[in-house]
PDB file of C-alpha atoms in Angstrom:
ATOM      1  CA  MET A   1      59.211   5.604  -8.458  1.00 36.00           C
ATOM      2  CA  ALA A   2      58.560   7.277  -5.104  1.00 39.00           C
ATOM      3  CA  GLY A   3      55.891   9.433  -6.709  1.00 41.00           C
ATOM      4  CA  ASN A   4      54.132   6.350  -8.069  1.00 44.00           C
ATOM      5  CA  ASP A   5      54.192   4.720  -4.628  1.00 48.00           C
ATOM      6  CA  ASP A   6      52.668   7.835  -3.075  1.00 52.00           C
ATOM      7  CA  ALA A   7      49.955   7.854  -5.713  1.00 46.00           C
ATOM      8  CA  HIS A   8      49.194   4.171  -5.004  1.00 60.00           C
ATOM      9  CA  VAL A   9      48.716   4.600  -1.259  1.00 64.00           C
ATOM     10  CA  ASP A  10      46.377   7.534  -1.876  1.00 79.00           C
ATOM     11  CA  GLU A  11      44.116   5.553  -4.214  1.00 92.00           C
ATOM     12  CA  PHE A  12      40.628   4.620  -3.071  1.00 94.00           C
ATOM     13  CA  ILE A  13      39.880   0.933  -3.421  1.00 95.00           C
ATOM     14  CA  GLU A  14      36.235  -0.121  -3.695  1.00 96.00           C
ATOM     15  CA  THR A  15      34.870  -3.655  -3.673  1.00 96.00           C
ATOM     16  CA  GLU A  16      31.345  -5.010  -3.616  1.00 97.00           C
ATOM     17  CA  GLY A  17      29.761  -8.417  -3.621  1.00 97.00           C
ATOM     18  CA  LEU A  18      27.001 -10.664  -2.319  1.00 98.00           C
ATOM     19  CA  VAL A  19      27.460 -12.275   1.095  1.00 98.00           C
ATOM     20  CA  PRO A  20      25.597 -15.567   1.726  1.00 98.00           C
ATOM     21  CA  THR A  21      23.263 -15.772   4.730  1.00 97.00           C
ATOM     22  CA  SER A  22      20.660 -18.303   5.807  1.00 95.00           C
ATOM     23  CA  HIS A  23      17.965 -16.146   4.194  1.00 97.00           C
ATOM     24  CA  GLY A  24      19.677 -15.218   0.931  1.00 97.00           C
ATOM     25  CA  ARG A  25      22.609 -13.074  -0.142  1.00 98.00           C
ATOM     26  CA  VAL A  26      23.139  -9.517   1.107  1.00 98.00           C
ATOM     27  CA  TRP A  27      24.964  -6.921  -0.960  1.00 98.00           C
ATOM     28  CA  ALA A  28      27.995  -5.404   0.753  1.00 98.00           C
ATOM     29  CA  HIS A  29      30.354  -2.603  -0.254  1.00 98.00           C
ATOM     30  CA  SER A  30      33.795  -1.632   1.047  1.00 98.00           C
ATOM     31  CA  ARG A  31      35.735   1.549   0.373  1.00 97.00           C
ATOM     32  CA  ARG A  32      39.191   2.395   1.696  1.00 95.00           C
ATOM     33  CA  ARG A  33      42.231   4.435   0.851  1.00 93.00           C
ATOM     34  CA  GLY A  34      45.393   2.424   0.441  1.00 86.00           C
ATOM     35  CA  ALA A  35      47.214   4.258   3.241  1.00 78.00           C
ATOM     36  CA  ALA A  36      44.268   4.464   5.656  1.00 80.00           C
ATOM     37  CA  ALA A  37      45.063   2.612   8.881  1.00 86.00           C
ATOM     38  CA  GLY A  38      42.093   3.407  11.133  1.00 95.00           C
ATOM     39  CA  VAL A  39      39.876   0.737  12.673  1.00 98.00           C
ATOM     40  CA  PRO A  40      37.189  -0.202  10.092  1.00 98.00           C
ATOM     41  CA  LEU A  41      33.705   1.280  10.304  1.00 98.00           C
ATOM     42  CA  VAL A  42      30.612  -0.808   9.507  1.00 98.00           C
ATOM     43  CA  ILE A  43      27.437   1.156   8.731  1.00 98.00           C
ATOM     44  CA  VAL A  44      23.959  -0.295   9.319  1.00 98.00           C
ATOM     45  CA  HIS A  45      20.992   1.348   7.617  1.00 98.00           C
ATOM     46  CA  GLY A  46      17.499   1.978   8.895  1.00 98.00           C
ATOM     47  CA  GLY A  47      14.047   1.043   7.725  1.00 97.00           C
ATOM     48  CA  PRO A  48      13.819  -1.877   8.036  1.00 97.00           C
ATOM     49  CA  GLY A  49      13.964  -2.228   4.263  1.00 96.00           C
ATOM     50  CA  PHE A  50      15.429   1.194   3.466  1.00 97.00           C
ATOM     51  CA  PRO A  51      18.723   0.399   1.673  1.00 98.00           C
ATOM     52  CA  SER A  52      22.081   1.941   2.455  1.00 98.00           C
ATOM     53  CA  ASP A  53      22.177   4.468  -0.421  1.00 98.00           C
ATOM     54  CA  TYR A  54      21.103   7.334   1.845  1.00 98.00           C
ATOM     55  CA  LEU A  55      24.156   6.674   4.027  1.00 98.00           C
ATOM     56  CA  GLN A  56      26.566   6.600   1.065  1.00 98.00           C
ATOM     57  CA  PRO A  57      27.868  10.119   1.896  1.00 98.00           C
ATOM     58  CA  LEU A  58      29.535   8.556   4.958  1.00 98.00           C
ATOM     59  CA  ASP A  59      31.830   6.672   2.574  1.00 98.00           C
ATOM     60  CA  SER A  60      33.875   9.898   2.729  1.00 97.00           C
ATOM     61  CA  LEU A  61      35.371   8.585   5.993  1.00 97.00           C
ATOM     62  CA  ALA A  62      37.271   6.022   3.927  1.00 97.00           C
ATOM     63  CA  ASP A  63      40.201   8.432   3.707  1.00 96.00           C
ATOM     64  CA  GLU A  64      40.977   7.404   7.319  1.00 96.00           C
ATOM     65  CA  ARG A  65      39.674   3.837   7.602  1.00 97.00           C
ATOM     66  CA  PRO A  66      37.868   1.115   5.638  1.00 97.00           C
ATOM     67  CA  VAL A  67      34.133   1.898   5.467  1.00 98.00           C
ATOM     68  CA  ILE A  68      31.720  -0.980   4.933  1.00 98.00           C
ATOM     69  CA  ARG A  69      27.987  -0.748   4.408  1.00 98.00           C
ATOM     70  CA  TYR A  70      25.472  -3.283   3.215  1.00 98.00           C
ATOM     71  CA  ASP A  71      21.843  -3.638   2.191  1.00 98.00           C
ATOM     72  CA  GLN A  72      19.866  -5.763   4.619  1.00 98.00           C
ATOM     73  CA  ILE A  73      18.015  -8.783   3.286  1.00 98.00           C
ATOM     74  CA  SER A  74      15.289  -7.855   0.734  1.00 97.00           C
ATOM     75  CA  ALA A  75      16.480  -4.231   0.558  1.00 97.00           C
ATOM     76  CA  GLY A  76      18.208  -2.600  -2.392  1.00 97.00           C
ATOM     77  CA  ARG A  77      20.675  -4.904  -4.149  1.00 98.00           C
ATOM     78  CA  SER A  78      20.273  -7.819  -1.717  1.00 98.00           C
ATOM     79  CA  ASP A  79      18.231 -10.955  -2.398  1.00 98.00           C
ATOM     80  CA  ARG A  80      14.592 -11.067  -1.430  1.00 96.00           C
ATOM     81  CA  ALA A  81      14.178 -12.974   1.835  1.00 94.00           C
ATOM     82  CA  SER A  82      13.696 -16.703   1.441  1.00 85.00           C
ATOM     83  CA  ASP A  83      10.982 -16.839   4.132  1.00 89.00           C
ATOM     84  CA  ARG A  84       9.431 -14.792   6.934  1.00 91.00           C
ATOM     85  CA  SER A  85      11.957 -16.052   9.478  1.00 95.00           C
ATOM     86  CA  ALA A  86      14.165 -13.253   8.110  1.00 97.00           C
ATOM     87  CA  TRP A  87      11.960 -10.688   9.846  1.00 96.00           C
ATOM     88  CA  THR A  88      13.529 -11.078  13.277  1.00 97.00           C
ATOM     89  CA  VAL A  89      16.228  -9.091  15.050  1.00 98.00           C
ATOM     90  CA  GLU A  90      18.163 -12.313  15.600  1.00 98.00           C
ATOM     91  CA  ALA A  91      18.246 -13.021  11.859  1.00 98.00           C
ATOM     92  CA  HIS A  92      19.567  -9.532  11.141  1.00 98.00           C
ATOM     93  CA  VAL A  93      22.267  -9.963  13.798  1.00 98.00           C
ATOM     94  CA  GLU A  94      23.276 -13.198  12.076  1.00 98.00           C
ATOM     95  CA  HIS A  95      23.427 -11.440   8.690  1.00 98.00           C
ATOM     96  CA  LEU A  96      25.626  -8.671  10.101  1.00 98.00           C
ATOM     97  CA  GLU A  97      27.935 -11.309  11.546  1.00 98.00           C
ATOM     98  CA  GLN A  98      28.173 -12.877   8.076  1.00 98.00           C
ATOM     99  CA  VAL A  99      29.159  -9.499   6.629  1.00 98.00           C
ATOM    100  CA  ARG A 100      31.810  -9.115   9.331  1.00 98.00           C
ATOM    101  CA  GLY A 101      33.212 -12.523   8.520  1.00 98.00           C
ATOM    102  CA  HIS A 102      33.187 -11.817   4.779  1.00 98.00           C
ATOM    103  CA  PHE A 103      35.504  -8.845   5.301  1.00 97.00           C
ATOM    104  CA  ASP A 104      37.530 -10.691   7.962  1.00 97.00           C
ATOM    105  CA  LEU A 105      37.072  -7.983  10.588  1.00 98.00           C
ATOM    106  CA  SER A 106      38.388  -8.887  14.008  1.00 97.00           C
ATOM    107  CA  ARG A 107      37.381  -5.569  15.608  1.00 97.00           C
ATOM    108  CA  PHE A 108      35.461  -2.637  14.170  1.00 98.00           C
ATOM    109  CA  HIS A 109      33.442   0.488  14.852  1.00 98.00           C
ATOM    110  CA  LEU A 110      29.699   0.051  14.338  1.00 99.00           C
ATOM    111  CA  LEU A 111      27.299   2.813  13.272  1.00 99.00           C
ATOM    112  CA  GLY A 112      23.556   2.254  13.150  1.00 98.00           C
ATOM    113  CA  HIS A 113      20.988   4.770  11.932  1.00 98.00           C
ATOM    114  CA  SER A 114      17.337   4.639  13.072  1.00 98.00           C
ATOM    115  CA  TRP A 115      16.292   0.932  13.147  1.00 98.00           C
ATOM    116  CA  GLY A 116      19.971   0.295  12.395  1.00 98.00           C
ATOM    117  CA  GLY A 117      20.708   1.628  15.886  1.00 98.00           C
ATOM    118  CA  PHE A 118      18.468  -1.072  17.375  1.00 98.00           C
ATOM    119  CA  LEU A 119      20.307  -3.653  15.283  1.00 98.00           C
ATOM    120  CA  ALA A 120      23.713  -2.222  16.249  1.00 98.00           C
ATOM    121  CA  LEU A 121      22.840  -2.491  19.941  1.00 98.00           C
ATOM    122  CA  SER A 122      21.615  -6.049  19.410  1.00 98.00           C
ATOM    123  CA  TYR A 123      24.826  -7.004  17.626  1.00 98.00           C
ATOM    124  CA  ALA A 124      27.045  -5.339  20.239  1.00 98.00           C
ATOM    125  CA  ASP A 125      25.153  -7.223  22.944  1.00 98.00           C
ATOM    126  CA  ALA A 126      25.668 -10.549  21.152  1.00 98.00           C
ATOM    127  CA  HIS A 127      29.296  -9.951  20.085  1.00 98.00           C
ATOM    128  CA  PRO A 128      30.804  -7.415  22.509  1.00 97.00           C
ATOM    129  CA  ASP A 129      34.345  -8.592  21.781  1.00 97.00           C
ATOM    130  CA  ARG A 130      34.045  -7.489  18.146  1.00 97.00           C
ATOM    131  CA  ILE A 131      33.137  -3.855  18.793  1.00 98.00           C
ATOM    132  CA  ALA A 132      35.528  -0.922  19.260  1.00 98.00           C
ATOM    133  CA  SER A 133      32.710   1.631  19.569  1.00 98.00           C
ATOM    134  CA  VAL A 134      29.045   2.149  18.714  1.00 98.00           C
ATOM    135  CA  THR A 135      27.617   5.238  17.026  1.00 99.00           C
ATOM    136  CA  LEU A 136      23.855   5.473  17.452  1.00 99.00           C
ATOM    137  CA  SER A 137      22.548   7.928  14.889  1.00 98.00           C
ATOM    138  CA  SER A 138      18.906   8.944  15.472  1.00 98.00           C
ATOM    139  CA  PRO A 139      18.409   5.451  16.916  1.00 98.00           C
ATOM    140  CA  LEU A 140      15.413   3.354  17.720  1.00 98.00           C
ATOM    141  CA  VAL A 141      16.125   1.957  21.191  1.00 98.00           C
ATOM    142  CA  ASP A 142      12.694   1.207  22.630  1.00 98.00           C
ATOM    143  CA  SER A 143       9.621   0.802  20.422  1.00 98.00           C
ATOM    144  CA  ASP A 144       7.126   1.930  23.059  1.00 98.00           C
ATOM    145  CA  ARG A 145       9.165   5.048  23.775  1.00 98.00           C
ATOM    146  CA  TRP A 146       9.393   5.746  20.032  1.00 98.00           C
ATOM    147  CA  MET A 147       5.611   5.621  19.800  1.00 98.00           C
ATOM    148  CA  ARG A 148       5.163   7.961  22.761  1.00 98.00           C
ATOM    149  CA  ASP A 149       7.606  10.368  21.131  1.00 98.00           C
ATOM    150  CA  ALA A 150       5.709  10.092  17.842  1.00 98.00           C
ATOM    151  CA  ALA A 151       2.482  10.981  19.624  1.00 98.00           C
ATOM    152  CA  ALA A 152       4.176  14.050  21.118  1.00 98.00           C
ATOM    153  CA  LEU A 153       5.433  15.087  17.670  1.00 98.00           C
ATOM    154  CA  ILE A 154       1.973  14.665  16.155  1.00 98.00           C
ATOM    155  CA  GLU A 155       0.678  17.057  18.807  1.00 98.00           C
ATOM    156  CA  ARG A 156       2.956  19.731  17.335  1.00 98.00           C
ATOM    157  CA  LEU A 157       1.340  19.471  13.892  1.00 98.00           C
ATOM    158  CA  PRO A 158      -1.368  21.886  12.722  1.00 98.00           C
ATOM    159  CA  LYS A 159      -4.809  20.994  14.019  1.00 98.00           C
ATOM    160  CA  ALA A 160      -6.093  19.773  10.650  1.00 98.00           C
ATOM    161  CA  ASP A 161      -3.150  17.395  10.261  1.00 98.00           C
ATOM    162  CA  ARG A 162      -3.566  16.094  13.800  1.00 98.00           C
ATOM    163  CA  SER A 163      -7.240  15.433  13.183  1.00 98.00           C
ATOM    164  CA  SER A 164      -6.557  13.572   9.935  1.00 98.00           C
ATOM    165  CA  LEU A 165      -3.922  11.332  11.512  1.00 97.00           C
ATOM    166  CA  LEU A 166      -6.177  10.543  14.445  1.00 95.00           C
ATOM    167  CA  ALA A 167      -9.027   9.758  12.035  1.00 96.00           C
ATOM    168  CA  GLY A 168      -6.882   7.184  10.226  1.00 96.00           C
ATOM    169  CA  PRO A 169      -5.822   6.338   6.667  1.00 96.00           C
ATOM    170  CA  THR A 170      -9.340   6.614   5.237  1.00 97.00           C
ATOM    171  CA  ASP A 171      -9.472  10.318   6.101  1.00 98.00           C
ATOM    172  CA  PRO A 172      -9.127  12.525   2.968  1.00 98.00           C
ATOM    173  CA  GLY A 173      -6.365  14.573   4.597  1.00 98.00           C
ATOM    174  CA  TYR A 174      -4.366  11.633   5.928  1.00 98.00           C
ATOM    175  CA  ALA A 175      -1.773  11.440   3.120  1.00 98.00           C
ATOM    176  CA  ALA A 176      -1.037  15.164   3.312  1.00 98.00           C
ATOM    177  CA  ALA A 177      -0.751  15.015   7.105  1.00 98.00           C
ATOM    178  CA  GLU A 178       1.604  12.044   6.872  1.00 98.00           C
ATOM    179  CA  ALA A 179       3.744  13.981   4.375  1.00 98.00           C
ATOM    180  CA  GLU A 180       3.862  16.940   6.748  1.00 98.00           C
ATOM    181  CA  TYR A 181       5.051  14.688   9.572  1.00 98.00           C
ATOM    182  CA  TYR A 182       7.844  13.376   7.376  1.00 98.00           C
ATOM    183  CA  ARG A 183       8.803  16.894   6.254  1.00 98.00           C
ATOM    184  CA  ARG A 184       9.071  18.170   9.815  1.00 98.00           C
ATOM    185  CA  TYR A 185      10.704  15.178  11.474  1.00 98.00           C
ATOM    186  CA  PHE A 186      12.200  12.851   8.834  1.00 98.00           C
ATOM    187  CA  CYS A 187      13.811  15.081   6.192  1.00 98.00           C
ATOM    188  CA  SER A 188      13.267  18.808   5.717  1.00 98.00           C
ATOM    189  CA  ILE A 189      15.096  19.085   2.370  1.00 98.00           C
ATOM    190  CA  GLU A 190      12.770  19.442  -0.630  1.00 96.00           C
ATOM    191  CA  PRO A 191      13.193  17.703  -2.962  1.00 97.00           C
ATOM    192  CA  TRP A 192      14.938  14.912  -1.114  1.00 98.00           C
ATOM    193  CA  PRO A 193      18.708  14.626  -1.709  1.00 98.00           C
ATOM    194  CA  LEU A 194      19.621  12.103  -4.395  1.00 98.00           C
ATOM    195  CA  PRO A 195      21.045   9.454  -1.973  1.00 98.00           C
ATOM    196  CA  LEU A 196      17.821   9.529   0.051  1.00 98.00           C
ATOM    197  CA  GLN A 197      15.626   9.391  -3.043  1.00 98.00           C
ATOM    198  CA  ARG A 198      17.611   6.430  -4.404  1.00 97.00           C
ATOM    199  CA  ALA A 199      17.019   4.575  -1.145  1.00 98.00           C
ATOM    200  CA  ALA A 200      13.314   5.414  -1.198  1.00 97.00           C
ATOM    201  CA  ASP A 201      13.008   4.201  -4.790  1.00 96.00           C
ATOM    202  CA  SER A 202      14.403   0.762  -3.909  1.00 94.00           C
ATOM    203  CA  GLN A 203      13.074   0.275  -0.386  1.00 95.00           C
ATOM    204  CA  ASP A 204      11.355  -2.972   0.524  1.00 96.00           C
ATOM    205  CA  ALA A 205       7.870  -2.294   1.819  1.00 95.00           C
ATOM    206  CA  ALA A 206       7.327  -5.928   2.808  1.00 94.00           C
ATOM    207  CA  SER A 207      10.114  -5.986   5.392  1.00 95.00           C
ATOM    208  CA  TYR A 208       9.199  -2.508   6.683  1.00 97.00           C
ATOM    209  CA  HIS A 209       5.580  -3.511   7.226  1.00 97.00           C
ATOM    210  CA  ALA A 210       6.473  -6.919   8.679  1.00 97.00           C
ATOM    211  CA  MET A 211       9.007  -5.576  11.148  1.00 98.00           C
ATOM    212  CA  TRP A 212       7.693  -2.079  11.896  1.00 98.00           C
ATOM    213  CA  GLY A 213       4.368  -1.063  10.325  1.00 97.00           C
ATOM    214  CA  PRO A 214       2.798   1.186   7.675  1.00 96.00           C
ATOM    215  CA  ASN A 215       4.612   4.402   8.637  1.00 97.00           C
ATOM    216  CA  GLU A 216       7.014   5.950  11.130  1.00 97.00           C
ATOM    217  CA  PHE A 217       4.346   6.626  13.750  1.00 97.00           C
ATOM    218  CA  THR A 218       2.409   3.324  13.532  1.00 97.00           C
ATOM    219  CA  ASN A 219       4.108   0.248  15.015  1.00 98.00           C
ATOM    220  CA  THR A 220       2.266  -3.002  14.249  1.00 97.00           C
ATOM    221  CA  GLY A 221       5.142  -5.346  13.243  1.00 98.00           C
ATOM    222  CA  VAL A 222       7.446  -7.743  15.060  1.00 97.00           C
ATOM    223  CA  LEU A 223       9.367  -4.868  16.656  1.00 98.00           C
ATOM    224  CA  ARG A 224       6.254  -3.830  18.558  1.00 98.00           C
ATOM    225  CA  GLY A 225       7.033  -3.756  22.264  1.00 98.00           C
ATOM    226  CA  GLN A 226      10.702  -4.603  21.765  1.00 98.00           C
ATOM    227  CA  SER A 227      13.441  -2.725  23.602  1.00 98.00           C
ATOM    228  CA  ARG A 228      17.215  -2.645  23.771  1.00 98.00           C
ATOM    229  CA  VAL A 229      17.460  -0.465  26.873  1.00 98.00           C
ATOM    230  CA  ASP A 230      19.132  -3.322  28.742  1.00 98.00           C
ATOM    231  CA  ALA A 231      21.661  -3.655  25.910  1.00 98.00           C
ATOM    232  CA  VAL A 232      22.503   0.029  26.382  1.00 98.00           C
ATOM    233  CA  ARG A 233      23.137  -0.626  30.079  1.00 98.00           C
ATOM    234  CA  ARG A 234      25.460  -3.484  29.171  1.00 98.00           C
ATOM    235  CA  LEU A 235      27.561  -1.440  26.745  1.00 98.00           C
ATOM    236  CA  THR A 236      31.193  -1.185  27.812  1.00 96.00           C
ATOM    237  CA  VAL A 237      32.655   0.432  24.692  1.00 98.00           C
ATOM    238  CA  PRO A 238      32.509   4.174  23.926  1.00 98.00           C
ATOM    239  CA  SER A 239      29.245   5.296  22.327  1.00 98.00           C
ATOM    240  CA  LEU A 240      28.385   8.373  20.296  1.00 99.00           C
ATOM    241  CA  TRP A 241      24.726   9.396  20.195  1.00 99.00           C
ATOM    242  CA  ILE A 242      23.730  11.793  17.404  1.00 98.00           C
ATOM    243  CA  THR A 243      20.262  13.129  16.689  1.00 98.00           C
ATOM    244  CA  GLY A 244      18.601  16.155  15.143  1.00 98.00           C
ATOM    245  CA  ALA A 245      16.970  18.898  17.155  1.00 98.00           C
ATOM    246  CA  ASP A 246      13.693  18.147  15.309  1.00 98.00           C
ATOM    247  CA  ASP A 247      14.274  14.422  14.933  1.00 98.00           C
ATOM    248  CA  GLU A 248      11.818  11.575  15.356  1.00 98.00           C
ATOM    249  CA  ALA A 249      14.445  10.281  17.771  1.00 98.00           C
ATOM    250  CA  ARG A 250      13.793  13.146  20.165  1.00 98.00           C
ATOM    251  CA  PRO A 251      16.768  14.765  21.900  1.00 98.00           C
ATOM    252  CA  GLU A 252      15.172  14.251  25.324  1.00 98.00           C
ATOM    253  CA  THR A 253      14.976  10.512  24.700  1.00 98.00           C
ATOM    254  CA  ILE A 254      18.479  10.267  23.262  1.00 98.00           C
ATOM    255  CA  ARG A 255      20.019  12.077  26.241  1.00 98.00           C
ATOM    256  CA  GLU A 256      18.155   9.776  28.626  1.00 98.00           C
ATOM    257  CA  MET A 257      19.248   6.631  26.804  1.00 98.00           C
ATOM    258  CA  ALA A 258      22.872   7.775  26.572  1.00 98.00           C
ATOM    259  CA  SER A 259      22.924   8.436  30.311  1.00 98.00           C
ATOM    260  CA  LEU A 260      22.367   4.709  30.933  1.00 98.00           C
ATOM    261  CA  THR A 261      25.872   3.790  29.797  1.00 98.00           C
ATOM    262  CA  ALA A 262      29.311   5.069  30.742  1.00 97.00           C
ATOM    263  CA  ARG A 263      31.669   6.531  28.129  1.00 96.00           C
ATOM    264  CA  SER A 264      28.808   8.029  26.122  1.00 98.00           C
ATOM    265  CA  GLU A 265      28.846  11.296  24.170  1.00 98.00           C
ATOM    266  CA  VAL A 266      25.735  13.098  22.882  1.00 98.00           C
ATOM    267  CA  ARG A 267      25.595  15.477  19.932  1.00 98.00           C
ATOM    268  CA  ILE A 268      22.358  17.313  19.084  1.00 98.00           C
ATOM    269  CA  LEU A 269      22.622  18.789  15.598  1.00 98.00           C
ATOM    270  CA  PRO A 270      20.268  21.070  13.674  1.00 98.00           C
ATOM    271  CA  GLY A 271      17.852  19.116  11.532  1.00 98.00           C
ATOM    272  CA  THR A 272      15.633  16.073  11.496  1.00 98.00           C
ATOM    273  CA  HIS A 273      16.025  12.296  11.198  1.00 98.00           C
ATOM    274  CA  CYS A 274      18.348  12.827   8.225  1.00 98.00           C
ATOM    275  CA  THR A 275      20.627  15.361   9.880  1.00 98.00           C
ATOM    276  CA  HIS A 276      23.617  13.627   8.253  1.00 98.00           C
ATOM    277  CA  LEU A 277      22.242  14.923   4.917  1.00 98.00           C
ATOM    278  CA  GLU A 278      20.970  18.258   6.210  1.00 98.00           C
ATOM    279  CA  ASN A 279      24.192  19.146   8.070  1.00 97.00           C
ATOM    280  CA  PRO A 280      26.828  16.881   6.517  1.00 98.00           C
ATOM    281  CA  ALA A 281      29.938  18.836   7.528  1.00 98.00           C
ATOM    282  CA  THR A 282      28.962  19.106  11.210  1.00 98.00           C
ATOM    283  CA  TYR A 283      27.880  15.474  11.322  1.00 98.00           C
ATOM    284  CA  GLU A 284      31.050  14.219   9.668  1.00 98.00           C
ATOM    285  CA  THR A 285      33.268  16.321  11.929  1.00 98.00           C
ATOM    286  CA  ALA A 286      31.603  14.935  15.048  1.00 98.00           C
ATOM    287  CA  LEU A 287      31.875  11.358  13.816  1.00 98.00           C
ATOM    288  CA  ARG A 288      35.493  11.690  12.682  1.00 98.00           C
ATOM    289  CA  SER A 289      36.543  13.217  15.984  1.00 98.00           C
ATOM    290  CA  PHE A 290      34.853  10.471  18.001  1.00 98.00           C
ATOM    291  CA  LEU A 291      36.372   7.641  15.950  1.00 98.00           C
ATOM    292  CA  GLN A 292      39.843   9.192  16.039  1.00 98.00           C
ATOM    293  CA  VAL A 293      39.742   9.492  19.821  1.00 98.00           C
ATOM    294  CA  VAL A 294      38.638   5.875  20.229  1.00 98.00           C
ATOM    295  CA  ASP A 295      41.362   4.712  17.839  1.00 97.00           C
ATOM    296  CA  ARG A 296      43.986   6.467  19.954  1.00 94.00           C
ATOM    297  CA  ASP A 297      42.770   5.029  23.274  1.00 88.00           C
TER     298      ASP A 297
END
């Protein structure tokens, strides 16, 4: 009987369902090992509109703690938004709070990637008592700073690509130049890893355009001019900042942002915006170590 008990506590338990929000239902997934006792981790994807599939490899942390991720409204397996009032940061904070309540989490670690970092900071600012730590993975923190960084990255492209991007989408070389930008700064693996391709295949262009714009280096949506620098300054919990050496979220910017809050740790890894896919072992080791330390404190 003891052997059966041991087998039971080592089993991975997965659940998924649709969580009601004021703008429709969002799909949420939980994975945990029966014996895992760590503080839960909630993962928030980027985009906006780029579903959580590309972050599925982080489910591997469920051997130590429950891992929860969800698709934001209109993305992936979630409902399409009921109206345009869904395209606000405040609405997304509300949806994340509904996910937290669905899983009855009193306190949890929060990880946000890219735009998900902006959302994680917004949530931590609104509900600081809920958060054990924040991991900001290649985060958007300040839209104007992101655009200045994008301009600097465009300057590194070959002259023909720079010229096409400056000329605009009607230029014959624009699509190829855009693809080169993504290859250098978004994901360098060709073809894209399956989790990333699955996310791309089910992304929601409407929410991406409404909240951000037509591409990573053109900001025309509701996030234009928005910043969460003050939310960084108000952070009181430990924070881990991870970015790639060739990331859209430039290391110089990430170090500067992390310096605005106490109890911050910065890790610059080889790779681009998807360094968690390009260097999974190094990324996972850094994240595990950080979460374990916070759990012990």
